[in-house]
Amino acid sequence: MRYLTVGAGAAGMSAAETIREIDPTGEILVYSAEPEGYYSRPALAYYLSREINKKSLFPRESADLLASRLTIRVGQITAILPDQKVVIDSANNRINYDKLLLATGAEAARPPIEGASLDGVVYLDSLAETEQIIRKSGRRKTAVVVGGGITALEIVEGLLSRKVRVHFLLRKEHYWGRVLDPSESGIILKRLEEEGVVIHRNTTLEKIIGKKGKVSGAVLSSGQTIGTDLVAFAIGVKPRRDLLETPGLKTQRGVLVNQYMQTSIKDIYAAGDTAEIYDQQTQSWVIDCLWPIARQQGAIAGKNMAGKKTPYLRRSPINVTRLSGLTTTIIGQVGSGDEDDEYSIVRGESESWQLMPDAVICQNDFEVNRLRLMVGREYLLGAVLMGDQSLSSILEELVVNQIPIGEIRDQLIEPGADLAGILVHFHEMRS
Ligand SMILES: Cc1cc2nc3c(=O)[nH]c(=O)nc-3n(C[C@H](O)[C@H](O)[C@H](O)COP(=O)(O)OP(=O)(O)OC[C@H]3O[C@@H](n4cnc5c(N)ncnc54)[C@H](O)[C@@H]3O)c2cc1C
């Protein structure tokens, strides 16, 4: 039996490792378009901000890879011939498979604006691109960062740590307005301003000016021109489409999969950022751009590929991340219903967060600490917790496991309620 995974990221490697646990003898080929193979994409932000070194990006030692007997090949797969059960690589080699996994991830959206192909336009998307940002940034330089969402903020913070003067362009008044409310956005932007970031609200980038093929300036919609040699975009991601034109493969934005991570073609599976899955809870097709979810989906795909039929049970997605130095938990449906953004999803985000549920919004603030709850009729449908994280695991349990909150619902929605106190007491009574 030959298993082939296209992609050596979170989903591809998780599938390969899971297959090996079930099938000790099958051949497992993992293709990576990047020479670096398997590394932590979320950790690129910490590499940029100098909090970790390059070695820490790699979650597996060579010995682990040897022990699991995976064959990792660097190469770009360019086509799939499902009738022949063959893939073709960029050197025109034909490679047979019995079971195939598409785990090619997502790629950063590239804006169609003048100057976008100049040297000095960068993305925090891959290890190679992160190293490009590092090479181009340095003390006393000026950079322009465009975007809203986790990655844009990570670029801003990474550049700040390298003593770069940063202009941050927001298309709207608030930062990441599809997911955060104005108060949460305000806390983050205030902290950035205190660190010297120049925030340009309701501003887009009109064009990038160049000199001898390199970025030399950025013209904003306000009419202002900023002299800079670095323009970073983090305006969203899209499932990588290279292989999505395969005849018979059903796709929308990504590859459609059922609960066994099977695509519309026999013996071809998909997982991770490239997969689009039907969510029973919200009755909608969703993409999650989250590392743990890519690992989980990869593991489920791997089990099914190796013959152990296992459904993927999608639960409310959670991320505990850092926004402008503040640890923040985002879980469930917390959106504002603001759908005006050009690109719909950013790295480290779930589309579910953008949904505005039928819920009463309750919130408490204390200095930079903030708690926002989306209180549904029977359950907590979502929550955002900034700063103090002591409630994080309680919220995760209540939202993910859909614990009935009938006993405390009236208390929670009472104006001025001590939300944390009520939740802690409820948790203690249940345990
Ligand atoms: C800067 C940054 C910050 C992030 N922050 C967070 C966060 O805070 N929390 C979180 O949960 N997630 C975060 N993410 C998202 C997370 O990294 C992704 O959701 C996850 O990596 C998706 O895994 P994947 O396996 O689907 O795709 P990827 O990890 O993108 O892997 C895709 C693989 O496919 C290979 N490939 C692509 N096309 C081909 C081809 N044609 N042939 C051969 N190989 C191919 C690539 O080389 C790569 O090995 C972040 C990502 C970035 C970049």
PDB file of N, CA and C in Angstrom, residues 123 181 317:
ATOM      1  N   TYR A 123       5.323  39.190   2.825  1.00  0.00           N
ATOM      2  CA  TYR A 123       4.198  38.470   3.450  1.00  0.00           C
ATOM      3  C   TYR A 123       4.771  37.588   4.552  1.00  0.00           C
ATOM      4  N   ASP A 181     -14.888  43.356  18.937  1.00  0.00           N
ATOM      5  CA  ASP A 181     -15.800  44.496  18.999  1.00  0.00           C
ATOM      6  C   ASP A 181     -14.973  45.779  19.147  1.00  0.00           C
ATOM      7  N   PRO A 317     -14.330  26.152  17.336  1.00  0.00           N
ATOM      8  CA  PRO A 317     -12.889  26.384  17.278  1.00  0.00           C
ATOM      9  C   PRO A 317     -12.416  27.410  18.308  1.00  0.00           C
TER      10      PRO A 317
END
